[in-house]
XYZ file of C-alpha atoms in Angstrom:
558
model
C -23.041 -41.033 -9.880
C -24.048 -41.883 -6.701
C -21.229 -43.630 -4.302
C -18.087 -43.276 -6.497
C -18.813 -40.315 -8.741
C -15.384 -38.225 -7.348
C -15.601 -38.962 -3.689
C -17.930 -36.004 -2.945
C -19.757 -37.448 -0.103
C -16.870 -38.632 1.925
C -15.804 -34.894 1.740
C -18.513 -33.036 4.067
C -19.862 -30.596 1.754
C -20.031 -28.102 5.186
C -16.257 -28.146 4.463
C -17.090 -25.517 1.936
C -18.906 -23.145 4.945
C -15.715 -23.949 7.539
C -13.387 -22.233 5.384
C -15.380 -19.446 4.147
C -16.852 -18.856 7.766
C -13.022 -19.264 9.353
C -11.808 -16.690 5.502
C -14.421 -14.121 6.636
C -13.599 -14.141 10.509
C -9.939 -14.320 9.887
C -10.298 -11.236 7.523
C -13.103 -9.128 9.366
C -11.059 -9.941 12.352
C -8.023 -7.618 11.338
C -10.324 -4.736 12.281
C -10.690 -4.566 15.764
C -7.088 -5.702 15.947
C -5.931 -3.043 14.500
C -3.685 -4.603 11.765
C -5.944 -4.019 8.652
C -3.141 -3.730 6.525
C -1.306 -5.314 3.206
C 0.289 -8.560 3.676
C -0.457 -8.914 7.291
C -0.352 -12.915 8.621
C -4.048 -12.321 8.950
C -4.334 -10.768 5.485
C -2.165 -13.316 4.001
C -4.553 -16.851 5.348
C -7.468 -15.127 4.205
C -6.006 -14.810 0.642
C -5.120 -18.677 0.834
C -8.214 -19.870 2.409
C -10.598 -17.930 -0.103
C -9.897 -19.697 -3.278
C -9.258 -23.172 -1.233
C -12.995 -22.630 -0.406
C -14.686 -20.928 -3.574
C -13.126 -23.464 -5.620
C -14.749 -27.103 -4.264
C -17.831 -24.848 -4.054
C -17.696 -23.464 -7.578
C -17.088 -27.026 -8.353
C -20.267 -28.879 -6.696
C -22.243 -25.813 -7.622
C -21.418 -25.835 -11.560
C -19.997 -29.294 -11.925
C -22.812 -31.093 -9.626
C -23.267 -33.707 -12.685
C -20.315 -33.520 -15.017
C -17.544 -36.515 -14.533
C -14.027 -35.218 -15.144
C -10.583 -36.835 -15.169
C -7.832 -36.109 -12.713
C -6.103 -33.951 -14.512
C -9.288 -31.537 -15.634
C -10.943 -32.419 -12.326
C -7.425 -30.541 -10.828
C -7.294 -27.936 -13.106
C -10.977 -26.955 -13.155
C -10.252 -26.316 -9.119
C -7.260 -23.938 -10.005
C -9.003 -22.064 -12.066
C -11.891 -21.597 -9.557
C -9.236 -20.581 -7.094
C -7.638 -18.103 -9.200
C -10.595 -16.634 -10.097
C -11.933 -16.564 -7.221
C -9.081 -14.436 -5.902
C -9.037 -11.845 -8.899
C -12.783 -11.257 -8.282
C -11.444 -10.598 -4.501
C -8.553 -8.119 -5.451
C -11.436 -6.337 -8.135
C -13.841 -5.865 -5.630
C -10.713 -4.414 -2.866
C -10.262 -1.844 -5.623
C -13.560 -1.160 -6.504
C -14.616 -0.564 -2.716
C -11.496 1.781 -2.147
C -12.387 3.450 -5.074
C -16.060 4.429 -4.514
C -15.955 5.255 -0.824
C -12.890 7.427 -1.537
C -10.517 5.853 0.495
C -6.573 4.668 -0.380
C -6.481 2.804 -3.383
C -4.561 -0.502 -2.162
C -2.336 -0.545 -6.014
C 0.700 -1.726 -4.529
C 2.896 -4.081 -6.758
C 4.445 -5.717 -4.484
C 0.848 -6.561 -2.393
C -1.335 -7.332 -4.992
C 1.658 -10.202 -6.474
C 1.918 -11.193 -2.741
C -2.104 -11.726 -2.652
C -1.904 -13.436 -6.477
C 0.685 -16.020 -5.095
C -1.085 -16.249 -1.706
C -4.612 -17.466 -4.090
C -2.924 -19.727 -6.112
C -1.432 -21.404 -3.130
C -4.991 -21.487 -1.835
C -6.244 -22.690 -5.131
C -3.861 -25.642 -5.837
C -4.460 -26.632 -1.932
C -8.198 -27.050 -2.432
C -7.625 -29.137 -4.820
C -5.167 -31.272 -3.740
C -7.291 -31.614 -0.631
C -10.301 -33.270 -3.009
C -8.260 -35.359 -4.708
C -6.458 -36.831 -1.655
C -9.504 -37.829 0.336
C -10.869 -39.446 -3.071
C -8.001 -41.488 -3.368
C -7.909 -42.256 0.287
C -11.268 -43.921 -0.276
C -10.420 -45.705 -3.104
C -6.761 -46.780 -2.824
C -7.237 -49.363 -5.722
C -8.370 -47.442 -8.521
C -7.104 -46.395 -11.712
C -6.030 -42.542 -12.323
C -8.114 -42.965 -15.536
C -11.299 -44.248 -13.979
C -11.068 -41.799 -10.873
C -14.450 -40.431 -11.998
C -15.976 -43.375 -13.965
C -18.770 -45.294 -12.873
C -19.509 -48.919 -13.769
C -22.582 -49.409 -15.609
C -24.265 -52.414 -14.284
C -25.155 -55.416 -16.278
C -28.532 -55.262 -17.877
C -30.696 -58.535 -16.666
C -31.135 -60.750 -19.132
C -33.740 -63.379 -20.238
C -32.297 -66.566 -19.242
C -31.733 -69.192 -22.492
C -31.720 -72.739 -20.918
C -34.906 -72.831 -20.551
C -35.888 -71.814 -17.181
C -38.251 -69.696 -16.373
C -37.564 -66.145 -15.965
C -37.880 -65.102 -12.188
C -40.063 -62.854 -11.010
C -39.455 -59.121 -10.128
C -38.731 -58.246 -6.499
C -41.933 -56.524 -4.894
C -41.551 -52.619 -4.392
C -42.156 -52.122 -0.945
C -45.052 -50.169 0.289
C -45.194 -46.851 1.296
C -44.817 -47.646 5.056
C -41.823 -49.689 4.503
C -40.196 -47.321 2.101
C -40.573 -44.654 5.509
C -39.652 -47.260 8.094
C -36.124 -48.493 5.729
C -33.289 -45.950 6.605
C -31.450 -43.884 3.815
C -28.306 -44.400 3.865
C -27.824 -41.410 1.290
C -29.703 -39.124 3.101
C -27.724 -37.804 5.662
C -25.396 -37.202 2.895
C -27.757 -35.009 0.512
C -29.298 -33.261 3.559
C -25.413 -32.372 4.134
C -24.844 -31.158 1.378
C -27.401 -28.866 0.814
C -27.138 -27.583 4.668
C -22.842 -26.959 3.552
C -24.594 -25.370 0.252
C -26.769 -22.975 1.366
C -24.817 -22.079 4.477
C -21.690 -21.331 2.079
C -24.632 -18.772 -0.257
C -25.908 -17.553 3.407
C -22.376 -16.449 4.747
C -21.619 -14.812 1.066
C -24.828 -13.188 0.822
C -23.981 -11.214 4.715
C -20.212 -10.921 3.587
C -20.808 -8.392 0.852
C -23.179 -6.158 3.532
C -20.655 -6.455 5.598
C -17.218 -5.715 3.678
C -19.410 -2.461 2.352
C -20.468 -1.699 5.627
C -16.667 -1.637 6.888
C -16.180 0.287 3.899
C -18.733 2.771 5.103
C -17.507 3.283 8.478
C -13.883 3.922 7.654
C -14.622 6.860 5.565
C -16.788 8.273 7.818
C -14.427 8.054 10.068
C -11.817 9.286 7.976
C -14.295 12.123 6.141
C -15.307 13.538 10.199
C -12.313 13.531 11.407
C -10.819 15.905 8.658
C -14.510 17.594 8.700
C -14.303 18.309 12.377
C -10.722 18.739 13.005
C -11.255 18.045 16.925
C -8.631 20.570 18.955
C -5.162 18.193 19.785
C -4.087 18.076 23.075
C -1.426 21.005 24.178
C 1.703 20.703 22.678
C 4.327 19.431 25.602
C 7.470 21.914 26.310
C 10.213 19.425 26.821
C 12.880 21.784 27.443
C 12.477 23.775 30.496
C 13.863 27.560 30.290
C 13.002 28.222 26.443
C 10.745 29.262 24.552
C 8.013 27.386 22.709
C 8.684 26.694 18.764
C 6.798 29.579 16.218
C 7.848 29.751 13.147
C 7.034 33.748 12.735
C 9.986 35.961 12.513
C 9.662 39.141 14.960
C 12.078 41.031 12.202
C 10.404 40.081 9.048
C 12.139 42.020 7.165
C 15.430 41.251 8.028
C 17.795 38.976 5.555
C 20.411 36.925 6.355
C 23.188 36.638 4.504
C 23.931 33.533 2.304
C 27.503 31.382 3.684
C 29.401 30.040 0.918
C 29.386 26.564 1.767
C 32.376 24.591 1.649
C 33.379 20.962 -0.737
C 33.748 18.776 2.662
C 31.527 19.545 5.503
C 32.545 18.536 8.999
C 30.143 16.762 11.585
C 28.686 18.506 14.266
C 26.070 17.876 17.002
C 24.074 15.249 17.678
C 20.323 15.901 18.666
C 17.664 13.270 20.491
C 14.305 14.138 18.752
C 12.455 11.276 19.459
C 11.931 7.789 17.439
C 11.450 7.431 13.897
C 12.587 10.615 12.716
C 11.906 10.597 8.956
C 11.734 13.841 7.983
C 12.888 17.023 8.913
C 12.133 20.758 7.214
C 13.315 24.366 8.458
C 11.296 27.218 8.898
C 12.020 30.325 6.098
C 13.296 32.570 8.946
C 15.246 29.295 10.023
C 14.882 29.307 13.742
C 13.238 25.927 14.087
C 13.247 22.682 12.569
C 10.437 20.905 12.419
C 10.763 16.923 12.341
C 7.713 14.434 11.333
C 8.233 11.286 13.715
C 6.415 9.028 12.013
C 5.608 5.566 13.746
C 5.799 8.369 17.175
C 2.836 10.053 15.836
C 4.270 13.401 16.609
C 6.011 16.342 15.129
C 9.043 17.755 17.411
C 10.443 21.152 17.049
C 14.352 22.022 17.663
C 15.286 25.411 18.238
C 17.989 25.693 15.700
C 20.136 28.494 17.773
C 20.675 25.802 20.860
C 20.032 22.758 18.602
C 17.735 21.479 21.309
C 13.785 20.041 21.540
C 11.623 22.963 22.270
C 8.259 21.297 21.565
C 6.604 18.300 20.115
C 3.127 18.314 18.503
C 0.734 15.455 18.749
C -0.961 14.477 15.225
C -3.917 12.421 15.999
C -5.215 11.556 12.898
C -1.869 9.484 12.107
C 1.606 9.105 11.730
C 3.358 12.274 9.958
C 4.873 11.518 7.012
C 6.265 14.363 5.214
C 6.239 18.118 6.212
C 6.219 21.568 3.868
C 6.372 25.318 4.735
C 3.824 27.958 4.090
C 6.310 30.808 2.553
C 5.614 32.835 5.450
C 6.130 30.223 8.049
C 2.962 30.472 10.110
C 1.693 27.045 8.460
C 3.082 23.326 7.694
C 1.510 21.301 5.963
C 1.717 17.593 7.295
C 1.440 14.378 4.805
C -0.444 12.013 6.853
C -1.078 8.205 5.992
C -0.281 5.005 7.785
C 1.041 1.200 6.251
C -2.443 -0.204 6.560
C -3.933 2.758 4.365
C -6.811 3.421 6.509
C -5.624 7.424 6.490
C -4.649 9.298 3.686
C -4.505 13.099 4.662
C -3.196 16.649 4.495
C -2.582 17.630 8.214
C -2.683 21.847 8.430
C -0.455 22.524 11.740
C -0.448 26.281 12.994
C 2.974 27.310 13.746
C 1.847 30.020 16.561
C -0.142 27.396 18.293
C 1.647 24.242 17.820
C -1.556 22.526 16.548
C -2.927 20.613 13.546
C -6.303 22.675 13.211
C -7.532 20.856 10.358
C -7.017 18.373 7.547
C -7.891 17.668 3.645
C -8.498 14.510 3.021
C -6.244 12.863 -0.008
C -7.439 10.134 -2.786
C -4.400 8.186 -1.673
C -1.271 8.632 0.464
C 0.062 11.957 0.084
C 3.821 12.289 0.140
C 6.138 15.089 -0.016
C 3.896 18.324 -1.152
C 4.733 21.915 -1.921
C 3.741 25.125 -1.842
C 3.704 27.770 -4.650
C 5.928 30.574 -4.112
C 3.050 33.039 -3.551
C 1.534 31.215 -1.065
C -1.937 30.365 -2.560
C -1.854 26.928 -3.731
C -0.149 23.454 -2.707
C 0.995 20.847 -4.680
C 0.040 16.943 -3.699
C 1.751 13.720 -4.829
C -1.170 11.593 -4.333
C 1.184 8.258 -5.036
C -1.035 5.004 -5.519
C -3.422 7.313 -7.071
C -0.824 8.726 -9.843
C -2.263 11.990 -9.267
C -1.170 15.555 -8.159
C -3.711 17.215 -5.897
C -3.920 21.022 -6.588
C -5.127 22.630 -3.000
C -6.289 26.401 -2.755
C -4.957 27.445 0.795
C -7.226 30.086 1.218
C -10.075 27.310 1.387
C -8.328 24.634 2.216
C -9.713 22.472 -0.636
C -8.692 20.144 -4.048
C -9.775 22.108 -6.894
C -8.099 20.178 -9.127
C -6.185 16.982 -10.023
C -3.075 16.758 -12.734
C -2.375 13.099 -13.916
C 1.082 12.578 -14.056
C 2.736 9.075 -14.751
C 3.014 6.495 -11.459
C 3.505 6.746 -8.638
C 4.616 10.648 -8.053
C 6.806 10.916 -4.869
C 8.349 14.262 -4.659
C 7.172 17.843 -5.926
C 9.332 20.893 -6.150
C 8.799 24.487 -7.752
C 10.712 26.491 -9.867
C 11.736 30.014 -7.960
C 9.115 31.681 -10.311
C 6.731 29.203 -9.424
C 5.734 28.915 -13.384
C 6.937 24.904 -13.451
C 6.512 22.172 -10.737
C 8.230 19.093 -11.438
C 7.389 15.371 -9.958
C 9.528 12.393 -8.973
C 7.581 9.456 -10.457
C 8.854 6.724 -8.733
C 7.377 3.408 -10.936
C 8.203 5.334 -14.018
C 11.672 6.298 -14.268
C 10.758 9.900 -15.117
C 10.836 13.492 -13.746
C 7.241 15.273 -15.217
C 7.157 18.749 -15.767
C 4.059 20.832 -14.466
C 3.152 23.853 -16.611
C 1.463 25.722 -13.243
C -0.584 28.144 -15.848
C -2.799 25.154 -17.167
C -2.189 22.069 -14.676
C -0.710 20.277 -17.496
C 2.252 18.056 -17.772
C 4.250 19.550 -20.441
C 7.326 17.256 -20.231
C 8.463 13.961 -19.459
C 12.555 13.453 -18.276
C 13.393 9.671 -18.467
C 16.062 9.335 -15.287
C 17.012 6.264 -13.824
C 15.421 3.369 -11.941
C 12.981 4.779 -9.147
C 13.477 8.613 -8.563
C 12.528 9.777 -5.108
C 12.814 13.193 -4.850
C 13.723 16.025 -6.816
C 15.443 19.545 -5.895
C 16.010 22.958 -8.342
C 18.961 25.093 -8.285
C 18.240 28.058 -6.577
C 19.733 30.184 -9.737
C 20.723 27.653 -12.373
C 18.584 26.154 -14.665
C 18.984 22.351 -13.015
C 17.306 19.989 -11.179
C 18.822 17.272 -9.310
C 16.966 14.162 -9.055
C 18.109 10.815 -6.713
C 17.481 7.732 -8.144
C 17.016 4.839 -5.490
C 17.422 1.925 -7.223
C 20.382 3.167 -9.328
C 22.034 4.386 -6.394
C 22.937 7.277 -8.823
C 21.476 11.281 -9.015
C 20.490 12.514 -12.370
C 21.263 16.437 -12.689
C 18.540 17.437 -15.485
C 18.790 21.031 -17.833
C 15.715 22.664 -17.735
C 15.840 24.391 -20.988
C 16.775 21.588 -22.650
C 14.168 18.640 -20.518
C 17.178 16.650 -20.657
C 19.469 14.683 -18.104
C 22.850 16.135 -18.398
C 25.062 13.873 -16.004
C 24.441 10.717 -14.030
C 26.651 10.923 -10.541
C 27.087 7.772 -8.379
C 26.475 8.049 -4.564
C 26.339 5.843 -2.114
C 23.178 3.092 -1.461
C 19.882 4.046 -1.249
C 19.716 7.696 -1.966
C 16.007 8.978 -1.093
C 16.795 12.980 -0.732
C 18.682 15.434 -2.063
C 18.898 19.173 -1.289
C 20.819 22.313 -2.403
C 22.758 24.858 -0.856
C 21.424 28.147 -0.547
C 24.512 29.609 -2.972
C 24.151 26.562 -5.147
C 27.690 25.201 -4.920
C 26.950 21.793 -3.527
C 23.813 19.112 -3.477
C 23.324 17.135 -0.228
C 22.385 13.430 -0.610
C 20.874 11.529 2.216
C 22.085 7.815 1.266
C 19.884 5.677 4.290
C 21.111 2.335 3.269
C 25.100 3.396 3.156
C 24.323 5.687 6.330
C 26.489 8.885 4.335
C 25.746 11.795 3.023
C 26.928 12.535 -0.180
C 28.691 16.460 -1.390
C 27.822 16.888 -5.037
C 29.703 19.990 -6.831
C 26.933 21.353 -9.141
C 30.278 22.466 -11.294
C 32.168 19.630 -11.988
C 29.365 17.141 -10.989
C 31.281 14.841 -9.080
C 31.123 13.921 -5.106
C 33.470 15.729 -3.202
C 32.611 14.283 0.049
C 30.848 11.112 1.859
C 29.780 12.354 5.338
C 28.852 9.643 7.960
C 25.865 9.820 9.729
C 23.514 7.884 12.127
C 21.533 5.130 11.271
C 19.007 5.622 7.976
C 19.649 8.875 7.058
C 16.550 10.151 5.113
C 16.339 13.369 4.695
C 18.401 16.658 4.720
C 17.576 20.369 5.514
C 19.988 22.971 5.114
C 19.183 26.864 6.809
C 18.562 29.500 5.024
C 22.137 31.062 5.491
C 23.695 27.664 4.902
C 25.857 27.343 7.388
C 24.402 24.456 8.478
C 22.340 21.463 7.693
C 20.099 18.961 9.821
C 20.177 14.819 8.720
C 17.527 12.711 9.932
C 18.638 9.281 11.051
C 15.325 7.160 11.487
C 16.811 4.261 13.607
C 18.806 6.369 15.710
C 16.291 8.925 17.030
C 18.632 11.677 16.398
C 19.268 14.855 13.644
C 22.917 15.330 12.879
C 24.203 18.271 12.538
C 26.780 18.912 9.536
C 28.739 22.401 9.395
C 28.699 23.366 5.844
C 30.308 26.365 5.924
C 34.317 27.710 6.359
């Protein structure tokens, strides 16, 4: 076991401290970057050059005296590999977990990292065996890790006398004959214990980065540091509040029409995902995600009135306070470094605070009195229950993954969830925080809307390309309508006549008669339509088309 045991020392046992030295920088280096996210190029080396690296270490470490064949030999390295990378994914989860930040459970991630290790694993190993064979070309697969035994001397039987023992050499000339092995054991222990030196200051360091973000995170919603003044970028009118100045004024209800016709088209700025009206209805309010602002449109002129930085990240999704002097902002980027609750002041135009989330809020509501909102905390698979008047989680509902959507019921008794992994709609008994109900839909439901009067909720389904209209009393789906691709919102009108489906991969709008459920129009729009707001009267709705930039304007009313 000394020249030819498996080719160890014509493999520089420092190779095992290059790659986890060039893993760690690679990895650590995503920070200051700025592109700490899932499946990032950087992201996606580390995850290969990990196991490459833990698994010839594993193996010297464990294995230092054990010969295998080629086969084990190669499958002993996989394994190390693999395992090496589910220990990695464990401890991602674990640190998320305890320093309260966004759990990273994404399906298609964590498969992406799984493939990304094996790669790593099998190349580690292939790299051993290579180099072995490169310096032996002539040997046998089955004796790649046998050693010859040498021949035992033997008395000689013709007679002659047996020759003497070579002399040991002294002491002196033992320290004046070079070593040829030396150079290779002192490598291998300097690759060794510089491999257990840059894992023993990895771990610090991965919790200290860990630390830092969620005290980053935890002062910035803490503090809630005073935005910069929202920019007028329509000279002559008025900046955007969402307070009426006759409150109690109503206006009447339009009854809307089977075919809308197209109307205006409004800039609002890139990546418009998301757009809600105001109760009173005099301003939209649109969440610009990768913009990292909110923009107002006066809905009389149909024109930008405002737009409202959010510094703490991009804006997501937006919800109304019943009486319109708050929105409440869901805040998280791709790289889940933010997962936030952003509370924007309608009279000032300002986020003045924000409540941190366990993981990336989406679409939230408020109960119809006013005092508590409702959170979709989606990787988590939890709903966040928020008292207003404090402005913090008092409690947590489990529903089944991931929730996208919430909606109430007009008596605010029932909430019900769009649970995107699960194929089902849960129902929220509000009294107790419990999940009374379970509505199987179809594949991936991503948002759900109730009939202002009727007992019915509409569902979309985005992967079925289909909405589900579901019977409350019942807790069962009573008709399954086709639209077009890609449905991700759906919203009555204020009479309940007609459901409004924003389709973003067929670019349309579907009209769904809640009567005879069946489309009775396809409306073309801009570019990704994603969401859809209708007024209060309903004589009008507002499409957000995230590649375009723009809101169009459909006339739903005679």
């Amino acid at each position: 076991m000394r020249r030819d045991r498996d080719g160890r020392r014509f493999l520089r046992p420092s190779f095992h401290l290059y790659l986890l030295v060039s893993t760690l920088v690679i990895f650590f280096a995503q920070i200051p970057l700025g592109v700490f996210a899932a499946q990032s190029p950087l992201d996606t080396t580390a995850h290969v050059l990990l196991p490459a690296a833990a698994s010839s270490l594993l193996h010297d470490l464990i294995f230092r005296r054990v010969v295998h064949g080629p086969v084990e030999y190669f499958c002993t390295m996989v394994f190390f590999g693999m395992g090496a990378e589910a220990v990695w994914e464990v401890a991602e989860f674990a640190g998320d977990a305890a320093f309260g930040l966004s759990w990273q459970v994404d399906n298609a991630d964590t498969m992406n990292d799984i493939m990304c290790g094996i790669a790593g694993a099998i190349l580690g190993a292939a790299i051993r065996l290579y180099l072995w064979k490169r310096v032996h070309p002539g040997r046998r697969h089955s004796s790649l890790h046998r050693r010859r035994r040498p021949a035992r001397p033997t008395a000689a039987r013709t007679g002659r006398v047996r020759p003497l023992p070579p002399v040991r050499p002294s002491s002196v000339q033992r320290a004046v004959r070079p070593d040829p092995g030396r150079r290779s054991r002192v490598g291998r222990k300097i690759g060794l214990v510089g491999a257990a030196v840059v894992v023993a200051l990895a771990t610090p360091g991965y919790a200290g980065y860990l630390v830092w973000v969620a005290s980053a995170a935890r002062s910035a919603a803490t503090s809630a540091p005073a935005p910069p003044a929202p920019s007028i970028v329509a000279a002559g009118l008025l900046p955007a509040a969402a307070a009426d100045p006759e409150p109690g004024r109503v206006e009447p209800i339009a009854t809307s029409v089977p075919v809308p016709f197209l109307g205006a088209v409004i800039p609002v700025g890139p990546t418009p995902g998301f757009v809600v009206v105001a109760p009173r209805g005099r301003q939209a309010y649109v969440a610009n995600r990768a913009a990292g602002v909110v923009t107002v449109v006066d809905t009389a002129v149909d024109r930008v009135t405002a737009t409202i930085p959010v510094a703490l990240g991009p804006p997501q999704y937006l919800a109304f306070s019943p009486d319109g002097r708050t929105v409440y902002v869901s805040i998280w980027d791709e790289a889940r470094t933010v997962a936030a609750i952003g509370v924007l002041d309608t009279l000032t135009n300002s986020v003045v605070t924000a409540i941190p989330m366990r993981s990336r809020p989406f679409l939230a509501a408020v109960s119809p009195d006013g005092r508590r909102l409702y959170v979709p905390n989606h990787d988590s698979g939890t709903i966040a229950v928020v008292d207003t008047a404090t402005r913090a989680v008092t409690a947590e509902i489990r529903v089944a993954p991931d929730p996208h959507w919430v909606e109430f019921s007009p008596d605010g008794r029932q909430a019900y969830t769009a649970d995107h992994e699960s194929n089902l709609v849960s129902v929220i008994d509000t009294a107790t925080d419990t999940v009374v109900a379970e509505v199987p839909v179809q594949r991936s439901p991503h948002s759900v809307a109730v009939h202002p009067t009727r007992p019915l909720v509409a569902g979309v389904n985005y992967d079925s390309d289909s909405l589900s209209m579901i019977d409350t009393d019942s807790e069962r789906v009573v008709a399954a309508v086709p639209v077009g691709a890609g449905p991700q919102d759906v919203t009555w009108a204020p009479d309940g006549r007609f459901a409004y489906v924003a389709n973003v991969d067929a670019d349309t709008v579907s009209v769904i008669d809640a009567a005879t459920m069946t489309v009775t129009a396809t409306v073309p729009t801009g570019d990704a339509p994603t969401s859809v707001a209708v007024l209060p009267d309903g004589r009008r709705a507002y499409v957000t088309n995230l590649h375009d930039g723009t809101l169009t304007v459909l006339n739903l009313a005679a």
